[in-house]
XYZ file of C-alpha atoms in Angstrom:
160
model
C -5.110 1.780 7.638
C -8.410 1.928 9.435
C -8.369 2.770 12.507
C -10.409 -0.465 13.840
C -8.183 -2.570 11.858
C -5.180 -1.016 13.775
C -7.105 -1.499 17.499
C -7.382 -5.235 16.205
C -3.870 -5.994 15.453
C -2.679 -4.093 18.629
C -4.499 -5.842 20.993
C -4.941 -9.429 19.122
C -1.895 -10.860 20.923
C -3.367 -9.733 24.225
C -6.887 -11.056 23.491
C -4.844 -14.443 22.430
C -3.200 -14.131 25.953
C -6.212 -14.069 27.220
C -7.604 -17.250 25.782
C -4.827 -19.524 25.549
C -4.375 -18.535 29.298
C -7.722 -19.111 30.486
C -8.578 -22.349 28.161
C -5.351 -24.335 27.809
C -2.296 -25.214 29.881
C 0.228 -23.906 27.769
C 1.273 -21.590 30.447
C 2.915 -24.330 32.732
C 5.586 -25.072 29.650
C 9.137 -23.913 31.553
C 9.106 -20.868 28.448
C 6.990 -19.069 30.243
C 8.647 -18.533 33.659
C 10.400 -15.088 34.233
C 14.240 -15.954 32.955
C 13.133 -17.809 30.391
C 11.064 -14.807 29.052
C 14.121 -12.532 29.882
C 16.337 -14.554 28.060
C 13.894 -14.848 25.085
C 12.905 -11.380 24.873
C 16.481 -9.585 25.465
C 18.032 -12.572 22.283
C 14.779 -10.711 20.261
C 15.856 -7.096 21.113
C 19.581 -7.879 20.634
C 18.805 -9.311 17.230
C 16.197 -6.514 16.019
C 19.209 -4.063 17.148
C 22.541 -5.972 15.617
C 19.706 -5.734 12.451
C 18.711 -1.911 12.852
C 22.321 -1.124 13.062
C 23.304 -2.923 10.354
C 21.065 -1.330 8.368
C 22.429 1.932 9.061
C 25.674 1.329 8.684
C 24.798 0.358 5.131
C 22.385 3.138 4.651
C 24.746 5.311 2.935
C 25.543 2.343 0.003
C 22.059 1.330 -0.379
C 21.115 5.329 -1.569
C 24.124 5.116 -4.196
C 23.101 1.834 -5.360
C 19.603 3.365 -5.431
C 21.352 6.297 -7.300
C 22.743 4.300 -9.827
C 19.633 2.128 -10.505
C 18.055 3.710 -13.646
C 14.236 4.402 -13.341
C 11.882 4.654 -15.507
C 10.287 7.821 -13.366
C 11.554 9.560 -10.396
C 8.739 8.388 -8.995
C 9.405 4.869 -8.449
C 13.107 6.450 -6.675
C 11.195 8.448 -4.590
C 9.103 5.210 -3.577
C 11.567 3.036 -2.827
C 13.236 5.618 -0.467
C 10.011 6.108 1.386
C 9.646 2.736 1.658
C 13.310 2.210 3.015
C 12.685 5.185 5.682
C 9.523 3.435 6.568
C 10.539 0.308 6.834
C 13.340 1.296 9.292
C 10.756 3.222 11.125
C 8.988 -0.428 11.400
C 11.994 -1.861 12.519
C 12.923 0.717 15.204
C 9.117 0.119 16.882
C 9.117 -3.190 16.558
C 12.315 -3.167 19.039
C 10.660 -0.637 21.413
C 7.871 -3.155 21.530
C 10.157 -5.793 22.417
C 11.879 -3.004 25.296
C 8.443 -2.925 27.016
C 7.957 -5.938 27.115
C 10.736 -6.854 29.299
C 9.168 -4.027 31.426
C 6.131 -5.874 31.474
C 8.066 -9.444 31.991
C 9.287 -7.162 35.044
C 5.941 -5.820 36.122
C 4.499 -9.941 35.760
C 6.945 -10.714 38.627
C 6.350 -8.216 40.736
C 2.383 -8.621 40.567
C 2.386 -12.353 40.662
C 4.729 -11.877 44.042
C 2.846 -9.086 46.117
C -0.260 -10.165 47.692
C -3.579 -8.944 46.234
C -2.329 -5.694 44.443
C -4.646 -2.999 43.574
C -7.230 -5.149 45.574
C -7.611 -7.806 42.298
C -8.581 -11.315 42.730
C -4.826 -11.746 40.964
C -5.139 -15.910 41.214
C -8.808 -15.991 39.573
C -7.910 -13.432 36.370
C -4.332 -14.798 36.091
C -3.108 -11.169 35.442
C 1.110 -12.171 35.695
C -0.076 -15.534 33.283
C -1.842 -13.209 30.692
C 1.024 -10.325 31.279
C 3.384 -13.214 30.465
C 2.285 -14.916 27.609
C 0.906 -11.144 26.247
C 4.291 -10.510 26.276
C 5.646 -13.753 24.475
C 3.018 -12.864 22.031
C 3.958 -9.594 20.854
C 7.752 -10.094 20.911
C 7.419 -13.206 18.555
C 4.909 -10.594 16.525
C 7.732 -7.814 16.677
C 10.320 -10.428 15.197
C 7.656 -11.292 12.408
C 7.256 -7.790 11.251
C 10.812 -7.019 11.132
C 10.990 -9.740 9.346
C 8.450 -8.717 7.078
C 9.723 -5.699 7.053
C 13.077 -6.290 5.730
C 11.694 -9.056 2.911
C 9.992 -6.274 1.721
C 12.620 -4.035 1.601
C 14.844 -6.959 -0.690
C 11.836 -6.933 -2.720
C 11.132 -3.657 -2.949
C 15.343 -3.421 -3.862
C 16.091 -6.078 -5.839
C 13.134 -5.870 -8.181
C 14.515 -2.503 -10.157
């Protein structure tokens, strides 16, 4: 992928942040207050993990089904094994995303509690609002690609 493409979808749900912060009032709904997040967040991680786990547990019948399929060229076997290793590889960052962002959730508090950190005008750029919603942003993007992620794999399965 190119690498401007990749800046783009990295830091999309933080330029969202940004604007829904600064040009709406959707950060006064209760979601967005620290237990909320937490709650929200760690229900994300403990689902991406009860999924990664899953998976491997099941790893081991998936390559003897994938064994057994008959292919036209090793090829297409040696595809749809990449494609299971990367799509776990998906999975796994997609939960370290979610990790950090109860970090962040963490490092929101904290800000929006101490009194002028780093000398910032922390009321005026609305760093814990941005931090917050950033953060509501890319877990509900982390869910959506392992989502995607394992649709694809059925696909990419179920269609030999």
């Amino acid at each position: 992928m190119n690498k401007f493409f990749k800046i783009l979808i990295y830091t999309c749900p933080l330029i969202l942040a940004v604007i829904l912060v600064k040009f709406t009032g959707v950060i006064s709904d209760e979601i967005y207050e620290t237990n909320n997040l937490l709650t929200y967040s760690g229900v994300l991680i403990g689902f991406g993990l009860t999924l990664y786990t899953f998976g491997l547990s099941i790893l081991k019948d998936i390559y003897e089904v994938i064994d057994k399929i008959s292919f036209k060229k090793i090829e297409n076997k040696e595809l749809i094994i990449k494609e299971l290793k990367a799509a776990f590889k998906e999975i796994r960052n997609d939960i370290v995303v979610m990790f950090f962002a109860i970090i962040a959730i963490f490092i929101s508090t904290i800000i929006s509690n101490t009194i002028n950190p780093f000398e910032w005008d922390v009321e005026y750029l609305k760093i814990p609002e941005i931090l917050k919603m950033s953060v509501f942003l890319y877990t509900t993007f982390a869910l959506a690609d392992i989502m995607k992620s394992l649709f694809d794999l059925s696909k990419l399965i179920f269609k030999n």
